Amino acid sequence: MAQRKRAAEEAEEFDNGGIEMNSEIITEENHSIRILLKDTDRASVNALRRTMIADTPKMAIHRIRFTQSTTEEDGVIWESVGPLPDEIVAHRLAMIPIPSEGEFYMPEECPNCADMVESQRGCPLCEIIYRCMVRGEPEGRAVKARDLEVLGDLKFSIPTEFEDITVTKLYTGQTIDFIARAIKGHGRDHVKWQPVVGITFYARQHAVLNDKKAAKVLWGLGLAIKEKDFGKNGRMEDISLVDQMKKDLLHVGPSTDYGRDFADAITLEDVPGEFILQYESDGSMNPRTIFEHASQILSARLNNISADLEEVL
Ligand SMILES: [Zn+2]
């Protein structure tokens, strides 16, 4: 209970880029977040959801050049060879979360590279370069995300929590040596550029105690929610309590032995204009940053549409 109170106190309004809805963080831990959106409608929340999936850019590895290398001891030229085809290695590298909080340009908008042909593009303003060189060992040597060595600013190294992502495994005589370039892109072009996962939203609900006598069936089961959790007016508004209430109600639903007696003793009502949006970040950005970026992108697009309309009408 104390924890719930603290979460409510810590809930703060944050920058949503000027789209017409109020937002408040309900919970935020590691990479997952739940946000309460008020004064809005289903279509707007869904537009925000789709903007996060498809139009909020992040960095991901896009081009890989497998190279030959020589060791100083024996002077032998090694060529990248391993159990996985290059395409699979490239795909696995693309899915590693690349730190994306930095200010990068899309390559086609980069002040240095915009005028070049696509294959020539790439500079510190629009790409991060990683180098990886690993030789196989008799017992097998797993090539991990930690083997990607960033060339340039170390803040773009693969974060510790993702270091253990395995790319491939090499045995004696096998080797891998490549330069990988991460660039900014959109989820609509490839899922490797999608910053959110498991994103969903639903209407916020209040629980209403309609029939105190029939509700006794539920209290008798000794579950998490008690009668005193309802306010004097017979309503429950606290988000985490209502979440728990939904779980408890499954014990007295129509398909249970108690269904007939319990009936509609407690019901759930949608709160008009309020929605709960929840998602996880893929680890490349803070979930709050993704929300802020998506709100700005969506609001800029809406402003463009209104400007166009004004011109036309
Ligand atoms: Zn550039």
CSV table of C-alpha atoms and ligand atoms in Angstrom, one decimal:
chain,number,residue,atom,x,y,z
A,1,MET,CA,0.0,0.0,0.0
A,2,ALA,CA,2.8,2.4,1.0
A,3,GLN,CA,4.5,1.6,-2.3
A,4,ARG,CA,1.3,2.5,-4.2
A,5,LYS,CA,1.1,5.8,-2.5
A,6,ARG,CA,4.6,6.6,-3.2
A,7,ALA,CA,4.1,5.8,-6.9
A,8,ALA,CA,1.2,8.2,-7.0
A,9,GLU,CA,3.2,11.0,-5.4
A,10,GLU,CA,6.0,10.5,-7.8
A,11,ALA,CA,3.7,10.5,-10.8
A,12,GLU,CA,4.5,13.7,-12.6
A,13,GLU,CA,3.4,15.4,-15.7
A,14,PHE,CA,6.0,15.4,-18.4
A,15,ASP,CA,6.6,16.8,-21.8
A,16,ASN,CA,4.2,15.4,-24.4
A,17,GLY,CA,5.2,17.8,-27.1
A,18,GLY,CA,2.0,19.7,-27.2
A,19,ILE,CA,-0.5,17.1,-28.4
A,20,GLU,CA,-3.8,17.6,-26.8
A,21,MET,CA,-3.7,15.1,-24.0
A,22,ASN,CA,-2.4,15.0,-20.4
A,23,SER,CA,0.0,12.3,-19.5
A,24,GLU,CA,1.1,11.0,-16.1
A,25,ILE,CA,3.6,8.1,-15.5
A,26,ILE,CA,2.0,5.4,-13.4
A,27,THR,CA,4.9,3.0,-13.1
A,28,GLU,CA,8.4,3.0,-14.7
A,29,GLU,CA,10.9,0.3,-14.1
A,30,ASN,CA,13.9,-0.9,-16.1
A,31,HIS,CA,12.6,-0.7,-19.6
A,32,SER,CA,8.9,-0.9,-19.1
A,33,ILE,CA,6.5,1.9,-18.5
A,34,ARG,CA,2.8,2.5,-17.9
A,35,ILE,CA,1.4,5.9,-18.7
A,36,LEU,CA,-2.1,7.3,-17.9
A,37,LEU,CA,-3.4,9.5,-20.7
A,38,LYS,CA,-6.3,11.9,-19.9
A,39,ASP,CA,-8.6,14.1,-21.9
A,40,THR,CA,-8.2,12.1,-25.1
A,41,ASP,CA,-9.8,9.5,-27.2
A,42,ARG,CA,-9.1,6.0,-28.5
A,43,ALA,CA,-8.0,7.2,-32.0
A,44,SER,CA,-5.5,9.7,-30.6
A,45,VAL,CA,-3.9,7.1,-28.3
A,46,ASN,CA,-3.7,4.6,-31.1
A,47,ALA,CA,-2.1,7.3,-33.4
A,48,LEU,CA,0.5,7.7,-30.6
A,49,ARG,CA,1.0,3.9,-30.4
A,50,ARG,CA,1.5,3.6,-34.1
A,51,THR,CA,3.9,6.6,-34.1
A,52,MET,CA,6.0,4.8,-31.5
A,53,ILE,CA,6.1,1.6,-33.5
A,54,ALA,CA,6.7,3.0,-37.0
A,55,ASP,CA,7.9,6.6,-36.9
A,56,THR,CA,10.1,7.1,-33.9
A,57,PRO,CA,13.6,6.6,-35.1
A,58,LYS,CA,16.5,4.8,-33.3
A,59,MET,CA,19.9,3.5,-34.2
A,60,ALA,CA,20.5,-0.1,-35.5
A,61,ILE,CA,23.3,-1.9,-37.3
A,62,HIS,CA,22.6,-1.6,-41.0
A,63,ARG,CA,25.7,-2.3,-42.9
A,64,ILE,CA,28.4,-4.9,-42.2
A,65,ARG,CA,31.7,-5.4,-44.1
A,66,PHE,CA,33.3,-8.7,-43.4
A,67,THR,CA,37.1,-8.4,-43.9
A,68,GLN,CA,40.3,-10.4,-44.0
A,69,SER,CA,42.8,-10.0,-41.3
A,70,THR,CA,46.4,-11.1,-40.5
A,71,THR,CA,47.8,-11.9,-37.1
A,72,GLU,CA,51.2,-10.4,-36.4
A,73,GLU,CA,52.7,-13.7,-35.0
A,74,ASP,CA,52.2,-15.9,-38.1
A,75,GLY,CA,51.4,-13.4,-40.8
A,76,VAL,CA,48.6,-15.7,-42.1
A,77,ILE,CA,45.6,-14.1,-43.8
A,78,TRP,CA,42.4,-15.1,-42.1
A,79,GLU,CA,39.1,-14.8,-43.9
A,80,SER,CA,35.8,-14.6,-42.0
A,81,VAL,CA,34.4,-18.1,-41.9
A,82,GLY,CA,32.0,-19.6,-39.4
A,83,PRO,CA,29.0,-21.9,-38.9
A,84,LEU,CA,26.4,-19.1,-39.7
A,85,PRO,CA,26.0,-17.5,-43.1
A,86,ASP,CA,26.9,-13.8,-43.3
A,87,GLU,CA,23.2,-12.8,-43.7
A,88,ILE,CA,22.3,-14.5,-40.4
A,89,VAL,CA,25.2,-12.9,-38.6
A,90,ALA,CA,24.1,-9.5,-40.0
A,91,HIS,CA,20.5,-10.0,-39.0
A,92,ARG,CA,21.5,-11.0,-35.4
A,93,LEU,CA,23.8,-7.9,-35.2
A,94,ALA,CA,20.9,-5.7,-36.4
A,95,MET,CA,18.7,-6.8,-33.5
A,96,ILE,CA,21.3,-5.8,-30.8
A,97,PRO,CA,20.0,-2.6,-29.0
A,98,ILE,CA,22.4,0.2,-29.9
A,99,PRO,CA,22.5,3.2,-27.5
A,100,SER,CA,20.3,5.8,-29.3
A,101,GLU,CA,20.0,8.7,-26.9
A,102,GLY,CA,22.7,10.7,-28.8
A,103,GLU,CA,21.8,13.3,-31.3
A,104,PHE,CA,22.2,11.6,-34.7
A,105,TYR,CA,20.9,12.7,-38.1
A,106,MET,CA,19.1,10.3,-40.5
A,107,PRO,CA,21.8,9.7,-43.2
A,108,GLU,CA,19.7,11.3,-45.9
A,109,GLU,CA,19.3,14.5,-43.7
A,110,CYS,CA,22.9,14.6,-42.5
A,111,PRO,CA,24.5,18.0,-43.2
A,112,ASN,CA,27.7,16.2,-44.3
A,113,CYS,CA,26.3,13.3,-46.2
A,114,ALA,CA,22.9,14.3,-47.6
A,115,ASP,CA,24.3,15.1,-51.1
A,116,MET,CA,26.2,11.9,-51.4
A,117,VAL,CA,25.1,8.6,-53.0
A,118,GLU,CA,23.8,6.2,-50.4
A,119,SER,CA,26.9,3.9,-50.4
A,120,GLN,CA,29.2,6.9,-49.7
A,121,ARG,CA,27.3,8.2,-46.7
A,122,GLY,CA,28.5,8.0,-43.1
A,123,CYS,CA,30.2,10.4,-40.8
A,124,PRO,CA,30.2,10.9,-37.0
A,125,LEU,CA,27.0,12.9,-37.2
A,126,CYS,CA,25.0,10.0,-38.7
A,127,GLU,CA,26.6,6.7,-37.8
A,128,ILE,CA,28.3,4.7,-35.1
A,129,ILE,CA,31.0,2.2,-36.2
A,130,TYR,CA,31.8,-1.0,-34.4
A,131,ARG,CA,34.7,-3.3,-35.0
A,132,CYS,CA,34.8,-7.0,-34.1
A,133,MET,CA,37.6,-9.5,-34.5
A,134,VAL,CA,37.4,-13.0,-32.8
A,135,ARG,CA,39.2,-16.2,-33.5
A,136,GLY,CA,37.8,-19.7,-32.9
A,137,GLU,CA,39.0,-21.9,-30.0
A,138,PRO,CA,39.1,-25.7,-29.7
A,139,GLU,CA,36.3,-25.7,-27.1
A,140,GLY,CA,34.3,-23.1,-29.1
A,141,ARG,CA,34.3,-19.4,-28.5
A,142,ALA,CA,31.0,-17.6,-28.4
A,143,VAL,CA,31.1,-14.2,-30.2
A,144,LYS,CA,29.1,-11.9,-27.9
A,145,ALA,CA,27.7,-8.4,-28.2
A,146,ARG,CA,30.6,-7.3,-25.9
A,147,ASP,CA,33.0,-8.2,-28.7
A,148,LEU,CA,31.7,-5.2,-30.6
A,149,GLU,CA,34.3,-2.5,-30.0
A,150,VAL,CA,33.0,1.0,-30.7
A,151,LEU,CA,35.2,3.2,-32.8
A,152,GLY,CA,34.8,6.7,-31.3
A,153,ASP,CA,32.8,7.8,-28.2
A,154,LEU,CA,32.7,5.0,-25.6
A,155,LYS,CA,29.2,6.0,-24.5
A,156,PHE,CA,28.0,4.1,-27.6
A,157,SER,CA,29.5,0.8,-26.4
A,158,ILE,CA,26.9,-2.0,-26.1
A,159,PRO,CA,25.4,-1.6,-22.6
A,160,THR,CA,26.5,-4.1,-20.0
A,161,GLU,CA,23.1,-5.7,-19.7
A,162,PHE,CA,23.1,-6.7,-23.4
A,163,GLU,CA,26.8,-7.8,-23.5
A,164,ASP,CA,25.8,-11.4,-23.3
A,165,ILE,CA,23.8,-11.5,-26.5
A,166,THR,CA,25.4,-14.3,-28.6
A,167,VAL,CA,26.1,-13.6,-32.3
A,168,THR,CA,27.7,-16.8,-33.3
A,169,LYS,CA,30.2,-19.5,-32.1
A,170,LEU,CA,33.6,-20.3,-33.6
A,171,TYR,CA,35.9,-23.3,-33.3
A,172,THR,CA,39.5,-23.7,-34.2
A,173,GLY,CA,40.3,-22.5,-37.8
A,174,GLN,CA,37.2,-20.2,-37.9
A,175,THR,CA,37.3,-16.5,-37.5
A,176,ILE,CA,35.1,-13.5,-37.8
A,177,ASP,CA,36.3,-10.0,-38.5
A,178,PHE,CA,34.0,-7.2,-39.5
A,179,ILE,CA,33.2,-3.5,-39.4
A,180,ALA,CA,29.5,-2.8,-38.6
A,181,ARG,CA,27.8,0.5,-39.1
A,182,ALA,CA,24.7,1.6,-37.1
A,183,ILE,CA,22.5,4.3,-38.6
A,184,LYS,CA,19.2,5.9,-37.6
A,185,GLY,CA,16.1,4.5,-39.2
A,186,HIS,CA,12.3,4.0,-38.8
A,187,GLY,CA,10.4,0.9,-37.6
A,188,ARG,CA,8.2,1.2,-40.7
A,189,ASP,CA,11.2,0.2,-42.9
A,190,HIS,CA,12.5,-2.6,-40.6
A,191,VAL,CA,11.7,-3.9,-37.2
A,192,LYS,CA,15.3,-3.4,-36.1
A,193,TRP,CA,14.5,0.3,-36.0
A,194,GLN,CA,11.4,-0.2,-33.8
A,195,PRO,CA,12.1,1.2,-30.3
A,196,VAL,CA,9.1,-0.3,-28.5
A,197,VAL,CA,7.9,-3.8,-27.9
A,198,GLY,CA,4.6,-5.2,-26.5
A,199,ILE,CA,2.9,-1.9,-26.8
A,200,THR,CA,-0.8,-1.8,-25.9
A,201,PHE,CA,-3.4,0.4,-24.4
A,202,TYR,CA,-6.8,0.0,-22.7
A,203,ALA,CA,-9.5,2.2,-21.2
A,204,ARG,CA,-8.9,3.1,-17.5
A,205,GLN,CA,-11.6,1.6,-15.4
A,206,HIS,CA,-13.2,2.3,-11.9
A,207,ALA,CA,-14.6,-0.6,-9.9
A,208,VAL,CA,-18.1,0.0,-8.5
A,209,LEU,CA,-19.6,-1.9,-5.6
A,210,ASN,CA,-23.3,-2.3,-6.5
A,211,ASP,CA,-24.5,-5.0,-4.0
A,212,LYS,CA,-22.8,-5.2,-0.6
A,213,LYS,CA,-24.6,-8.3,0.3
A,214,ALA,CA,-23.8,-10.3,-2.8
A,215,ALA,CA,-20.2,-9.1,-2.7
A,216,LYS,CA,-19.7,-11.0,0.6
A,217,VAL,CA,-19.0,-14.1,-1.5
A,218,LEU,CA,-15.8,-12.4,-2.7
A,219,TRP,CA,-14.6,-11.2,0.7
A,220,GLY,CA,-15.2,-14.7,2.0
A,221,LEU,CA,-12.5,-16.0,-0.4
A,222,GLY,CA,-9.8,-13.9,1.4
A,223,LEU,CA,-8.2,-12.5,-1.7
A,224,ALA,CA,-6.2,-9.3,-2.1
A,225,ILE,CA,-9.0,-6.7,-2.3
A,226,LYS,CA,-11.2,-6.1,0.9
A,227,GLU,CA,-14.4,-4.2,1.2
A,228,LYS,CA,-12.6,-1.3,2.9
A,229,ASP,CA,-10.6,-0.7,-0.3
A,230,PHE,CA,-13.8,0.9,-1.8
A,231,GLY,CA,-14.5,4.5,-1.0
A,232,LYS,CA,-17.6,5.7,0.9
A,233,ASN,CA,-19.4,6.2,-2.4
A,234,GLY,CA,-18.8,2.5,-3.3
A,235,ARG,CA,-16.2,3.3,-5.9
A,236,MET,CA,-12.6,2.3,-6.4
A,237,GLU,CA,-10.4,4.6,-8.5
A,238,ASP,CA,-6.8,3.8,-7.6
A,239,ILE,CA,-5.2,2.2,-10.7
A,240,SER,CA,-3.2,-0.5,-9.0
A,241,LEU,CA,-6.2,-1.5,-6.8
A,242,VAL,CA,-8.5,-1.7,-9.8
A,243,ASP,CA,-5.9,-3.9,-11.5
A,244,GLN,CA,-5.9,-6.2,-8.5
A,245,MET,CA,-9.7,-6.1,-8.5
A,246,LYS,CA,-9.8,-7.4,-12.0
A,247,LYS,CA,-7.7,-10.4,-11.1
A,248,ASP,CA,-9.9,-11.1,-8.0
A,249,LEU,CA,-13.1,-10.9,-10.0
A,250,LEU,CA,-11.9,-13.9,-12.0
A,251,HIS,CA,-12.6,-16.0,-8.9
A,252,VAL,CA,-16.3,-15.1,-8.9
A,253,GLY,CA,-17.0,-14.7,-12.7
A,254,PRO,CA,-20.0,-16.3,-14.5
A,255,SER,CA,-18.1,-19.5,-15.2
A,256,THR,CA,-17.3,-20.2,-11.5
A,257,ASP,CA,-19.4,-21.8,-8.8
A,258,TYR,CA,-19.9,-18.4,-7.2
A,259,GLY,CA,-21.0,-16.7,-10.5
A,260,ARG,CA,-24.8,-17.0,-9.9
A,261,ASP,CA,-24.7,-15.6,-6.3
A,262,PHE,CA,-22.1,-12.9,-7.1
A,263,ALA,CA,-23.7,-11.7,-10.4
A,264,ASP,CA,-23.1,-8.0,-10.8
A,265,ALA,CA,-22.2,-7.2,-7.2
A,266,ILE,CA,-19.0,-5.4,-8.4
A,267,THR,CA,-18.7,-4.0,-11.9
A,268,LEU,CA,-16.0,-2.2,-13.9
A,269,GLU,CA,-16.8,1.1,-15.6
A,270,ASP,CA,-14.7,2.8,-18.3
A,271,VAL,CA,-13.5,6.3,-17.3
A,272,PRO,CA,-14.4,8.6,-20.3
A,273,GLY,CA,-11.3,10.0,-22.0
A,274,GLU,CA,-8.8,8.1,-19.9
A,275,PHE,CA,-6.5,5.4,-21.2
A,276,ILE,CA,-3.5,3.4,-19.9
A,277,LEU,CA,-0.7,3.0,-22.4
A,278,GLN,CA,2.0,0.4,-21.6
A,279,TYR,CA,5.1,-0.8,-23.4
A,280,GLU,CA,8.7,-1.8,-23.1
A,281,SER,CA,11.6,-0.2,-24.7
A,282,ASP,CA,14.0,-2.5,-26.6
A,283,GLY,CA,16.8,-1.1,-24.5
A,284,SER,CA,18.2,1.4,-26.9
A,285,MET,CA,16.4,4.3,-25.3
A,286,ASN,CA,14.6,5.2,-22.0
A,287,PRO,CA,10.9,4.5,-22.5
A,288,ARG,CA,10.1,8.0,-21.4
A,289,THR,CA,12.4,9.4,-24.1
A,290,ILE,CA,10.5,7.3,-26.7
A,291,PHE,CA,7.2,8.8,-25.5
A,292,GLU,CA,8.5,12.3,-25.7
A,293,HIS,CA,9.9,11.8,-29.2
A,294,ALA,CA,6.8,10.1,-30.5
A,295,SER,CA,4.6,12.9,-29.0
A,296,GLN,CA,6.7,15.6,-30.8
A,297,ILE,CA,6.7,13.7,-34.1
A,298,LEU,CA,2.9,13.2,-34.0
A,299,SER,CA,2.2,16.7,-33.0
A,300,ALA,CA,4.4,18.1,-35.8
A,301,ARG,CA,2.6,15.9,-38.3
A,302,LEU,CA,-0.8,17.1,-37.0
A,303,ASN,CA,0.3,20.7,-37.2
A,304,ASN,CA,1.4,20.1,-40.8
A,305,ILE,CA,-2.0,18.7,-41.6
A,306,SER,CA,-3.8,21.7,-40.1
A,307,ALA,CA,-1.5,24.1,-42.0
A,308,ASP,CA,-2.3,22.2,-45.2
A,309,LEU,CA,-6.0,22.3,-44.5
A,310,GLU,CA,-5.9,26.1,-43.9
A,311,GLU,CA,-4.2,26.6,-47.2
A,312,VAL,CA,-6.7,24.5,-49.1
A,313,LEU,CA,-9.9,25.7,-47.5
B,1,ZN,ZN,26.7,12.0,-42.1
